[in-house]
Tab-separated table of C-alpha atoms in Angstrom:
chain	number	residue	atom	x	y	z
A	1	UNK	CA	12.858	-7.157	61.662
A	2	UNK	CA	14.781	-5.776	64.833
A	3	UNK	CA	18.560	-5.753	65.899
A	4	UNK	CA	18.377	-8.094	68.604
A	5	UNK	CA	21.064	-8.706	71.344
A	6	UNK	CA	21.780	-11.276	73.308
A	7	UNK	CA	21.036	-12.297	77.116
A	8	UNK	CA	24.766	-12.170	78.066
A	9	UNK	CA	25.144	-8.540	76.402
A	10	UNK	CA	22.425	-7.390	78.473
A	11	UNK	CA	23.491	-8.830	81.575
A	12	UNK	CA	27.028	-7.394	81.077
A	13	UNK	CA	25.599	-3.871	80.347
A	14	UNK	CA	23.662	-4.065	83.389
A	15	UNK	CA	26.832	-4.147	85.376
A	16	UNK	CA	28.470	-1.507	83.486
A	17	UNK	CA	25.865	0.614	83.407
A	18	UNK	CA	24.496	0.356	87.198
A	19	UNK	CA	23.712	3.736	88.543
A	20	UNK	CA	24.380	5.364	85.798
A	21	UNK	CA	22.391	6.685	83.128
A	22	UNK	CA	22.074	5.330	79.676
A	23	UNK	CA	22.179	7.383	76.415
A	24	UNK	CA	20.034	6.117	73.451
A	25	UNK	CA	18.707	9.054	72.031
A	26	UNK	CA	15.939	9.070	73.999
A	27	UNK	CA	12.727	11.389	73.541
A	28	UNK	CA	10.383	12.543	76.317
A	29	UNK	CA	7.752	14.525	77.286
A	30	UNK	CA	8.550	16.852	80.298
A	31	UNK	CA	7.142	15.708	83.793
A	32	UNK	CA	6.083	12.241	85.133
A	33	UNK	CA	4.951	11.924	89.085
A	34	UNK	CA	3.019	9.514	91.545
A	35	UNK	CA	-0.152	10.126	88.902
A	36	UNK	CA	1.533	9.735	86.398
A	37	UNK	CA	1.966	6.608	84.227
A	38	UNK	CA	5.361	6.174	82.571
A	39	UNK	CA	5.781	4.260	79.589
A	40	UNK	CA	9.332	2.907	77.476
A	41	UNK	CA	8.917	2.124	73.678
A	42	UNK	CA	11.086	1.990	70.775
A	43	UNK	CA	11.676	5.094	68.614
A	44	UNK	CA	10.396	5.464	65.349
A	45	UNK	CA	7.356	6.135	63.870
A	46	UNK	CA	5.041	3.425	65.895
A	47	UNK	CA	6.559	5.130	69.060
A	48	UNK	CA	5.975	8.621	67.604
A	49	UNK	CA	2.368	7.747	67.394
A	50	UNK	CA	2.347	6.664	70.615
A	51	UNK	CA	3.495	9.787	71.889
A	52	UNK	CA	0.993	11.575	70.044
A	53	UNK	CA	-1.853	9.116	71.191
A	54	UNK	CA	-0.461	9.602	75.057
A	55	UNK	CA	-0.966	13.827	74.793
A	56	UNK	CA	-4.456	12.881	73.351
A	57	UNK	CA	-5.490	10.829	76.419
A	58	UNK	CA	-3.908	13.596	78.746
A	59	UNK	CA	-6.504	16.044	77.511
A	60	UNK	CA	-9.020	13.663	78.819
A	61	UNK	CA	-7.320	11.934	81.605
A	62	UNK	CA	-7.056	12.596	85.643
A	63	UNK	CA	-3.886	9.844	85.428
A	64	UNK	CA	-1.490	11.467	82.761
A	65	UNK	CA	0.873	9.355	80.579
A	66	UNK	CA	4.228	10.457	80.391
A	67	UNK	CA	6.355	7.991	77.071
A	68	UNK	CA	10.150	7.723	76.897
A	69	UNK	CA	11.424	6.747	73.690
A	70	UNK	CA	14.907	5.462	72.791
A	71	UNK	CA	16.450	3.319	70.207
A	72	UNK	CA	15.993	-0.743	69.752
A	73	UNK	CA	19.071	-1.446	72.349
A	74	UNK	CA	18.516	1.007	74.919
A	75	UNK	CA	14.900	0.570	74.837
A	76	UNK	CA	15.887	-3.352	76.385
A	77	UNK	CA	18.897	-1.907	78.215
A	78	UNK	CA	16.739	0.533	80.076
A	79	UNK	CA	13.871	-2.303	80.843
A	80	UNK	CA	16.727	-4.563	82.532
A	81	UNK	CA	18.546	-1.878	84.706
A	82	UNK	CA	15.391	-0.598	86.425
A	83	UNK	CA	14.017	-3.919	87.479
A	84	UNK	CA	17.835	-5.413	88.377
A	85	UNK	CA	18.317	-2.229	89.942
A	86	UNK	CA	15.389	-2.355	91.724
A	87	UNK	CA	14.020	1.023	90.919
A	88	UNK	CA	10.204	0.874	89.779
A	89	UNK	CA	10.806	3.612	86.281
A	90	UNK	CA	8.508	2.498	84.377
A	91	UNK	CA	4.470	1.225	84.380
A	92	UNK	CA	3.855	0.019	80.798
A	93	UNK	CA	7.099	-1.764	78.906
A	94	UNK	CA	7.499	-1.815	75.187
A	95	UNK	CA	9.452	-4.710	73.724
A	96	UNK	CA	10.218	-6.899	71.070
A	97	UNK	CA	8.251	-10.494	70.920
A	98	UNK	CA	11.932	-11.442	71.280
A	99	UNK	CA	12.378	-10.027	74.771
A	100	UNK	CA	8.989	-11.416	76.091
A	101	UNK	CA	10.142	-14.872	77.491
A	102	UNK	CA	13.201	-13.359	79.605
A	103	UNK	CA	11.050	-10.573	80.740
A	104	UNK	CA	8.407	-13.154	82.526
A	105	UNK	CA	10.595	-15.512	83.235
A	106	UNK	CA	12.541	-12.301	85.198
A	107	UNK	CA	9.324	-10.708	87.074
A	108	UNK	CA	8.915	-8.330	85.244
A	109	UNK	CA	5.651	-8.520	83.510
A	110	UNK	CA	2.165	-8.315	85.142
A	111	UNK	CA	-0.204	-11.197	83.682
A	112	UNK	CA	-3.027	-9.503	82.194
A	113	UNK	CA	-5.771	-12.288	81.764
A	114	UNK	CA	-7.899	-11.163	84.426
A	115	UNK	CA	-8.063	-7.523	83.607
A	116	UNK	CA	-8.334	-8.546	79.672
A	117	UNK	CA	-11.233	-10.550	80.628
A	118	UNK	CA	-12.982	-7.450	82.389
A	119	UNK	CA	-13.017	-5.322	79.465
A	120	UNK	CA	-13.154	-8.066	77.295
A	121	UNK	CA	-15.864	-5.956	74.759
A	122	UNK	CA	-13.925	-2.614	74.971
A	123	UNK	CA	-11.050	-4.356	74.043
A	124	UNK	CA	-12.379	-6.927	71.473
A	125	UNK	CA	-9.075	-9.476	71.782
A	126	UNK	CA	-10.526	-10.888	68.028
A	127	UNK	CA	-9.843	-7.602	66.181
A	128	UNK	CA	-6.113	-7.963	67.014
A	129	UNK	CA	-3.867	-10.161	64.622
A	130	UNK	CA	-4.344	-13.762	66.206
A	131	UNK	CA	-0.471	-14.642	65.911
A	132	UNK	CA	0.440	-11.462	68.303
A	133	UNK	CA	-2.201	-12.494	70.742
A	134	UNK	CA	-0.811	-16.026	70.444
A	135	UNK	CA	2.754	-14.661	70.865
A	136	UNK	CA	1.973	-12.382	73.681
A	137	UNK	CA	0.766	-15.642	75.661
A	138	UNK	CA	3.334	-17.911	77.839
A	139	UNK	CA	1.512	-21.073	79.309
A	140	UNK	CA	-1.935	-19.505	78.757
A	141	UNK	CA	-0.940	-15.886	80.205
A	142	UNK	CA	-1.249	-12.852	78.126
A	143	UNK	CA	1.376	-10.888	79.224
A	144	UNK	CA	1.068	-8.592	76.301
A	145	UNK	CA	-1.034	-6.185	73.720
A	146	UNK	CA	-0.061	-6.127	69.972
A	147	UNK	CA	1.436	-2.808	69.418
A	148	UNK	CA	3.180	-3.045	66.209
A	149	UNK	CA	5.316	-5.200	63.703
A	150	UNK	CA	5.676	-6.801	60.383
A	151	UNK	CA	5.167	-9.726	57.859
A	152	UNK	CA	6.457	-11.167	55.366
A	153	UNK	CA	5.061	-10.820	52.207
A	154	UNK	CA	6.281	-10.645	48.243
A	155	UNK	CA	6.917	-7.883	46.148
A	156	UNK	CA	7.279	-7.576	42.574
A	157	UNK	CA	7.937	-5.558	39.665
A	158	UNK	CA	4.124	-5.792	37.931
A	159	UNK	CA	6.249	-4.133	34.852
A	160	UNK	CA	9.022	-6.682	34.104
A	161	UNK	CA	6.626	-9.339	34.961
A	162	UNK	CA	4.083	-8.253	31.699
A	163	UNK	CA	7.580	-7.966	29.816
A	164	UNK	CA	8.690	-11.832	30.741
A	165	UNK	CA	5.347	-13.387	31.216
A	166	UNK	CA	5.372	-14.156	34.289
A	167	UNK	CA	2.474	-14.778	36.778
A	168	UNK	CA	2.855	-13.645	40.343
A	169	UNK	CA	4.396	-16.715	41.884
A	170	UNK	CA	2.231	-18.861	44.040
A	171	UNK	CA	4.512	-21.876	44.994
A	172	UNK	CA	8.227	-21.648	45.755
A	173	UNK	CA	8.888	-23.914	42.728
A	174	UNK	CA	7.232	-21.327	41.096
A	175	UNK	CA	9.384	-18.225	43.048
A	176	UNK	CA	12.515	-19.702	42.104
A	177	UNK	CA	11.726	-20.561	38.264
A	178	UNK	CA	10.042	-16.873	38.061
A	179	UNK	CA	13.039	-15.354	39.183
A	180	UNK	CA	15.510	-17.227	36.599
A	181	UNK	CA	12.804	-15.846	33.872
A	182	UNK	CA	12.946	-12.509	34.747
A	183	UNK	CA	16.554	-12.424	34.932
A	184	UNK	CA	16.947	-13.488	31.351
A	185	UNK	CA	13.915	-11.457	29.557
A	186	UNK	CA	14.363	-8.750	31.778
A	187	UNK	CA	17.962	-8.217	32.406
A	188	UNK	CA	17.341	-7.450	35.749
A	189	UNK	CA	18.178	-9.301	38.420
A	190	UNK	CA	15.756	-11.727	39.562
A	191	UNK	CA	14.889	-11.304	43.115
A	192	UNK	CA	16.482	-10.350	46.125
A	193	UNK	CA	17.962	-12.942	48.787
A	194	UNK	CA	18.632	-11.735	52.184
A	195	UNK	CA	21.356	-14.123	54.036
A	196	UNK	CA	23.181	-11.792	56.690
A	197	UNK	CA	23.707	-13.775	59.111
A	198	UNK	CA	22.125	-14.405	61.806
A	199	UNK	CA	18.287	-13.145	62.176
A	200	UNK	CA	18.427	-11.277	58.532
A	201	UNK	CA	19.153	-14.768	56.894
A	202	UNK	CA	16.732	-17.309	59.581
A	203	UNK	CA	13.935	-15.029	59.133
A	204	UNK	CA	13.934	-15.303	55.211
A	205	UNK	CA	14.950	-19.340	55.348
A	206	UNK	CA	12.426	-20.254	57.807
A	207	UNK	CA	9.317	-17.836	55.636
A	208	UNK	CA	9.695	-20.637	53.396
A	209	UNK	CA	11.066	-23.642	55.671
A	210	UNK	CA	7.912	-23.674	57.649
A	211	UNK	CA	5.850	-24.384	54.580
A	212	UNK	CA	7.499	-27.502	53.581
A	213	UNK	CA	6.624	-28.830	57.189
A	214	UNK	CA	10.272	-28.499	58.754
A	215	UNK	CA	10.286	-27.532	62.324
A	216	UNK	CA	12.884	-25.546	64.377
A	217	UNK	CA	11.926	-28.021	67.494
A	218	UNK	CA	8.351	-29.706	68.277
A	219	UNK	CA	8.759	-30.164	71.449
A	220	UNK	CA	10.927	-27.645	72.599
A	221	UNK	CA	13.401	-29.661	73.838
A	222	UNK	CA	15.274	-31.265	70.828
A	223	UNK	CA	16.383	-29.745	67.438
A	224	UNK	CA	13.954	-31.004	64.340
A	225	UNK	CA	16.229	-29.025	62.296
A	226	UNK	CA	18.251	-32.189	60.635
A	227	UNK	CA	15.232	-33.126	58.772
A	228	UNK	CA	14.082	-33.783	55.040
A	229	UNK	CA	11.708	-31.190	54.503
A	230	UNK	CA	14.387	-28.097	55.735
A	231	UNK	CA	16.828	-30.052	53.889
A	232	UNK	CA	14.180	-29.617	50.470
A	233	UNK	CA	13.434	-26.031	51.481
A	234	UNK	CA	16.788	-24.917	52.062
A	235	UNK	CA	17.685	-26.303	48.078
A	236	UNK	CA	15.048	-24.264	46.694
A	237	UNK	CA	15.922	-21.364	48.704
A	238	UNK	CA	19.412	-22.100	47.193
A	239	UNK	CA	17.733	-22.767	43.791
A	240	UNK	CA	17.319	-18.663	43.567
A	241	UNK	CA	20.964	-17.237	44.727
A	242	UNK	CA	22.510	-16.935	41.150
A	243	UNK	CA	19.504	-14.983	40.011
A	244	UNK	CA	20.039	-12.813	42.969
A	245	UNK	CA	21.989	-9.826	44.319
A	246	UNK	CA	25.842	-10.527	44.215
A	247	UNK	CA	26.060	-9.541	47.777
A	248	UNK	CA	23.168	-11.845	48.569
A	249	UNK	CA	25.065	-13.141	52.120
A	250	UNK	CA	25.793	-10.033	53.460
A	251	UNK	CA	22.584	-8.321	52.582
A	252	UNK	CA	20.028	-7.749	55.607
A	253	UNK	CA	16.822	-6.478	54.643
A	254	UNK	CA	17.368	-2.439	54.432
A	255	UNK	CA	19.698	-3.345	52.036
A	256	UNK	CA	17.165	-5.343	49.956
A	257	UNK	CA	14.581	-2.976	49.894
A	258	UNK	CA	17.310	-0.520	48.767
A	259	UNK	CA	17.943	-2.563	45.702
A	260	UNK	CA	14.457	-3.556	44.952
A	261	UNK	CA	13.617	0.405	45.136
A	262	UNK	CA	16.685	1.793	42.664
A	263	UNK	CA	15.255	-0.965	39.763
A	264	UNK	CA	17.955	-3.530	40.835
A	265	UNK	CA	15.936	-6.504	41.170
A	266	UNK	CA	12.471	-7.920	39.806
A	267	UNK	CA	10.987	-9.579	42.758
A	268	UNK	CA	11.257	-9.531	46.882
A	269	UNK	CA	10.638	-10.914	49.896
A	270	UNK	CA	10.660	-8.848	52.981
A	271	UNK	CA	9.120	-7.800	56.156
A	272	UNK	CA	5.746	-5.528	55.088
A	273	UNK	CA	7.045	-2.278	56.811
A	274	UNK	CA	9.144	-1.392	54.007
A	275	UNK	CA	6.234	-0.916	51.909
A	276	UNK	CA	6.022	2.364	52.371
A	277	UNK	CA	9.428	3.305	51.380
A	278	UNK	CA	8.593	1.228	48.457
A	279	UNK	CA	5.821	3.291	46.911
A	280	UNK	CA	6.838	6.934	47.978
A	281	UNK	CA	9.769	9.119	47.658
A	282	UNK	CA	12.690	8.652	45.898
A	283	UNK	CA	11.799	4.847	44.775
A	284	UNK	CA	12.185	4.291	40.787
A	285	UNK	CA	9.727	1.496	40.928
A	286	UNK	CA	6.978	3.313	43.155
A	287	UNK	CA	4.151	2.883	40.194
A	288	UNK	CA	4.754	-0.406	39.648
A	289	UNK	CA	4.856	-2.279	42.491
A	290	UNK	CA	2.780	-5.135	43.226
A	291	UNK	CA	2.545	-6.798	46.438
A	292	UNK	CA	0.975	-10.730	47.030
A	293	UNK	CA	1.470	-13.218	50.169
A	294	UNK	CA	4.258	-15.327	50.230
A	295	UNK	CA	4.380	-18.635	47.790
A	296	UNK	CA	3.413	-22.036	49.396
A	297	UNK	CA	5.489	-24.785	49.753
A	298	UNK	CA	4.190	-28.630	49.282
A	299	UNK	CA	1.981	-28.593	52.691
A	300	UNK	CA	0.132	-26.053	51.132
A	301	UNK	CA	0.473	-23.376	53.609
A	302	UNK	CA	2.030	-20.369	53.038
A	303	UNK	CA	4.170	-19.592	56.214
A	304	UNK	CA	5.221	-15.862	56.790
A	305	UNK	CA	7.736	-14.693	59.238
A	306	UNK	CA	6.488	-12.119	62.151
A	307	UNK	CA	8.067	-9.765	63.481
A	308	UNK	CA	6.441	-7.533	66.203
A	309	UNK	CA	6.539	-5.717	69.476
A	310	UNK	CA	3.737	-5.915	72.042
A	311	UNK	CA	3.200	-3.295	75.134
A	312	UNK	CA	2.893	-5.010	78.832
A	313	UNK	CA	2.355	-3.870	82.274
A	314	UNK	CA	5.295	-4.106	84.923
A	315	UNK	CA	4.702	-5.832	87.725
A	316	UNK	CA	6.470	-3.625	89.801
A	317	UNK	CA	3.867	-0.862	88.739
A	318	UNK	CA	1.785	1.073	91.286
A	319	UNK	CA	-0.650	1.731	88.515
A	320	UNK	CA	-1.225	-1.712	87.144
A	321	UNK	CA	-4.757	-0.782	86.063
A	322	UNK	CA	-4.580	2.543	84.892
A	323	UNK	CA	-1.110	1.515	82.938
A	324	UNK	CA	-3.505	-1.408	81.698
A	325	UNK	CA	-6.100	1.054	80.227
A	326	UNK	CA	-3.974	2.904	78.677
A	327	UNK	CA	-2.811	0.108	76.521
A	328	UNK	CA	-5.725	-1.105	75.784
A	329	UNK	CA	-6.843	2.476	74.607
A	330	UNK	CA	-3.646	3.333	72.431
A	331	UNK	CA	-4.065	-0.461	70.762
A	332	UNK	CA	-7.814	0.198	69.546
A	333	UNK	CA	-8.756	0.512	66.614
A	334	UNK	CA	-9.889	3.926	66.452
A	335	UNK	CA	-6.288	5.043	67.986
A	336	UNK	CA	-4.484	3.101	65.376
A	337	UNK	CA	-6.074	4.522	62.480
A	338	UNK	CA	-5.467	7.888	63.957
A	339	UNK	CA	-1.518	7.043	64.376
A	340	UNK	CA	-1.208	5.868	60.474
A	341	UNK	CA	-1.053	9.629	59.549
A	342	UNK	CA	2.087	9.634	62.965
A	343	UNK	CA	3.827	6.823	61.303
A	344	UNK	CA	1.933	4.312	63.366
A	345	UNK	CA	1.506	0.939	61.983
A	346	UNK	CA	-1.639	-1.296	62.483
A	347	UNK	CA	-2.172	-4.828	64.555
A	348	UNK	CA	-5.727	-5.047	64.146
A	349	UNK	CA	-7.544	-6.414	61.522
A	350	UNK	CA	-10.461	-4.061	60.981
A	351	UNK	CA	-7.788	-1.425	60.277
A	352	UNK	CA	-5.929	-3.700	57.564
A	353	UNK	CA	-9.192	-4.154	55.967
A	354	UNK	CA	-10.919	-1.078	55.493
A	355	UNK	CA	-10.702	-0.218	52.235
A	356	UNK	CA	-10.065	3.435	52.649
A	357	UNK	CA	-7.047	2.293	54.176
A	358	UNK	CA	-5.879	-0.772	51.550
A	359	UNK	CA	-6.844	2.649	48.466
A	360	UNK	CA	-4.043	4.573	50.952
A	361	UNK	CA	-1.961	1.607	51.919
A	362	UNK	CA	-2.260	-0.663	48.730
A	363	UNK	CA	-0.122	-3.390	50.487
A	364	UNK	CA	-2.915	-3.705	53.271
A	365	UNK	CA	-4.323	-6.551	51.784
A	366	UNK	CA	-1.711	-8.735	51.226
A	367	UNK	CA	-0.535	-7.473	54.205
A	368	UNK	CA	-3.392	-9.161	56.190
A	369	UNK	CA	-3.307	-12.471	53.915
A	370	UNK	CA	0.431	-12.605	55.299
A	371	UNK	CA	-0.618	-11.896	59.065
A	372	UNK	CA	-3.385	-14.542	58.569
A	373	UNK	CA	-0.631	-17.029	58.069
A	374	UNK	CA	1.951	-15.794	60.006
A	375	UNK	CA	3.869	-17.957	61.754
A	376	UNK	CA	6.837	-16.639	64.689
A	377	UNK	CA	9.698	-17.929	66.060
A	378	UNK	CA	9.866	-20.564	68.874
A	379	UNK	CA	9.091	-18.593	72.488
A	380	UNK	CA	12.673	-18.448	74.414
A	381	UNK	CA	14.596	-16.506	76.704
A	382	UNK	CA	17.623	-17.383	74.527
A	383	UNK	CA	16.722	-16.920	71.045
A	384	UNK	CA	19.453	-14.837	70.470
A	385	UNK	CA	21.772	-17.537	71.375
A	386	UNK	CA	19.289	-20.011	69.199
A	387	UNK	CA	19.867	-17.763	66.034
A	388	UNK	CA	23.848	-17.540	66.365
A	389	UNK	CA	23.543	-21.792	66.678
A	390	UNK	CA	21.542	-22.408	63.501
A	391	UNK	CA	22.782	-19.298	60.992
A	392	UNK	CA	26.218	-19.989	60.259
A	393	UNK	CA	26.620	-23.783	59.019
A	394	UNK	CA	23.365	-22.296	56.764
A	395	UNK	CA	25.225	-19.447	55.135
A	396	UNK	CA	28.438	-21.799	54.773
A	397	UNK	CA	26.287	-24.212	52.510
A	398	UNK	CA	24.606	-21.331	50.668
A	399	UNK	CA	28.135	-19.710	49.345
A	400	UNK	CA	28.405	-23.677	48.660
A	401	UNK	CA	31.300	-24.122	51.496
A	402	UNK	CA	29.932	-27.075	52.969
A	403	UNK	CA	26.829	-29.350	51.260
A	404	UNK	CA	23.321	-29.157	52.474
A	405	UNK	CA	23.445	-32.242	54.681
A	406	UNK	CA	26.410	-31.004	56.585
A	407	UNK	CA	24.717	-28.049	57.102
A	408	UNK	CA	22.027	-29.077	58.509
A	409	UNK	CA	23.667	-31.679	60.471
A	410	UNK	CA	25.865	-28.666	62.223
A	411	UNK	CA	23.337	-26.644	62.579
A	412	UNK	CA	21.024	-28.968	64.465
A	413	UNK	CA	23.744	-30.028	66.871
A	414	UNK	CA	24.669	-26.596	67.718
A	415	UNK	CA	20.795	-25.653	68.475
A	416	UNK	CA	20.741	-29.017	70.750
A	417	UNK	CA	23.451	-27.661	72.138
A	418	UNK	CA	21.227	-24.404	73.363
A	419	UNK	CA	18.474	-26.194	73.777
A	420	UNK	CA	19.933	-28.093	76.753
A	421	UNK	CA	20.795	-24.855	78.651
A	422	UNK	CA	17.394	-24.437	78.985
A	423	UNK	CA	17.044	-27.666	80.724
């Protein structure tokens, strides 16, 4: 969902960048003293909401917030230099899921069970999307609150599927025949496949992956990538590229959601935050979308991709429990549905569900059938590194350079590879 950069590129700009100050477009409110509780968070419109939720709770407030937003990079780049620098700058840290492991395993994050636990029914922990709280916990700690993030989830043309005759596909076997259908009644190209390398193409390959029973690694020490069932997924993933875009490989998912907006294709799959471009605006298909959760594969399950970011507590803060309640405050439910009209985007459930919301939002509920599922990526300080092991042999067999079973043999030596760094 995210640009994401690697441990080495971080450490690197840390040395270039020591006592100096970073650009990346960053956008503050004025101020910020010893009351004062300073928060860093992505740009955008979940961080604009944020903003707007932090001058709210300074109307009310002795402690005032003060939020510094910058772009995806700088948001991490900033995080790193104060803590390596030794400089306290900030009391509650944005970041991706991505970022979380490397951020503990560095100090920087206070653990948050015990003051979760003591406002345990202000709070209500079950209201939140279960896979953030899972992903926000590292050997039982929850180092994190869901803030924001994305599914995925299918999209389709409820037009050209009338016109070809086509239900809403519920298995992949189903996905892949649908979009060879529509191609040929329609005209229109079937469905979109995103395979930029590296997270653009891992994220769509393991949505369905997962769902045939394939594994990245069980145990977190050995690749289970060289198995049958990613071998089977990958060939039905495969199964759709000639009824896709013919810049399928180098297509990230912007550029998919472009295409499925102009009329280009009949079907998608894609995180849920580009719904909204989707049904607004510009978009020539904006009556006619439909959204559903992703197809199942032969386990049954239907296995979603997450994407998110989650808002922690440093552990070099001096307001631990203040920065704490204001968290917990901005992530409520009543705060979130106040940020939709900011551009905010919603972690909890009760939000998702309320059906003013899914008459406003009509891709709430599948939204929250996809979030229900959703399964994330294995918790690393070196995913990065992970994603740049497994991605390319994958995208070799797909433009049909190199058969599945190389593929997959390459690609699970190379993770082993990573994995044993971590050792």
């Amino acid at each position: 969902m995210n640009r994401r950069i690697t441990t080495r590129l971080i450490a690197a700009v840390t040395v270039l960048v020591a006592g100096t100050a970073l650009s990346g477009c960053a956008v503050s409110a004025n101020g910020g003293g010893s009351d004062t509780i300073r928060v860093i968070a992505q740009t955008g419109g979940p961080g604009t909401a944020l903003a707007d939720a932090a001058k709210v709770w300074n109307k009310s407030h002795a402690t005032k917030v003060n939020v510094d937003l910058f772009d995806y990079d700088a948001t991490r780049e900033r995080t790193v230099l104060g803590f390596s620098s030794g400089k306290n700058s900030y009391d509650v840290i944005g970041m991706d899921y991505a970022w979380e492991k490397q951020y503990v395993d560095s100090g920087y994050l206070e653990p948050l069970n015990g003051m979760v636990k003591s406002s345990a029914k202000s709070i209500d922990m079950n209201d939140y999307i279960q896979a953030y709280v899972d992903w926000g916990t590292i050997d039982k700690q929850q180092y994190a609150l869901p803030w924001f993030g994305a599914v995925y989830m299918l999209y389709y043309r409820k037009d050209l599927l009338q016109q070809a005759g086509v239900e809403v596909p519920k298995t992949w076997d189903e996905y892949a025949k649908a979009a060879q259908t529509l191609q040929e009644k329609t005209g229109v190209t079937g469905t979109t496949l995103i395979g930029k390398r590296d997270d653009p193409l891992l994220d769509e390959y393991w949505s369905i992956a997962w769902s045939y029973g394939a594994d990245i690694t069980k145990d977190g020490k050995h690749s289970s990538m060289d198995s049958p069932e990613a071998r089977q997924a990958f060939d039905v993933w495969k199964k759709v590229a000639p009824y896709a875009p013919g810049d399928a490989l180098s297509a990230d998912w912007p550029a998919a959601a472009a295409a499925f907006a102009e009329g280009k294709t009949a079907m998608m799959i894609n995180f849920s935050d580009t719904s909204d471009s989707l049904i607004s605006g510009t978009s020539k298909v904006k009556d006619n979308v439909g959204f559903a959760p992703l197809p199942a594969g032969p386990t049954g399950k239907s296995t979603p991709n997450l994407g998110g970011w989650g808002l922690g507590v440093s552990a070099k803060s001096t307001h631990r429990q203040e920065a704490f309640d204001f968290v917990a405050w901005a992530t409520a439910a009543k705060q979130q549905q106040a940020g939709l009209a900011n551009g905010g985007s919603a972690s909890r459930i009760s939000v998702l569900s309320n059906p003013q919301n899914q008459a406003k939002y009509p891709y709430y509920e599948a939204a929250l059938t996809n979030y229900k599922n959703a399964v994330f990526f294995p918790v690393t300080s070196h995913w990065v590194d992970w994603e740049a092991a497994m991605a390319p042999p994958l995208s070799s067999a797909l433009n049909g350079q190199i058969s599945t079973d190389e593929a997959f043999s390459q690609s699970s030596q190379r993770l082993d590879a990573e994995i044993a760094k971590e050792k």
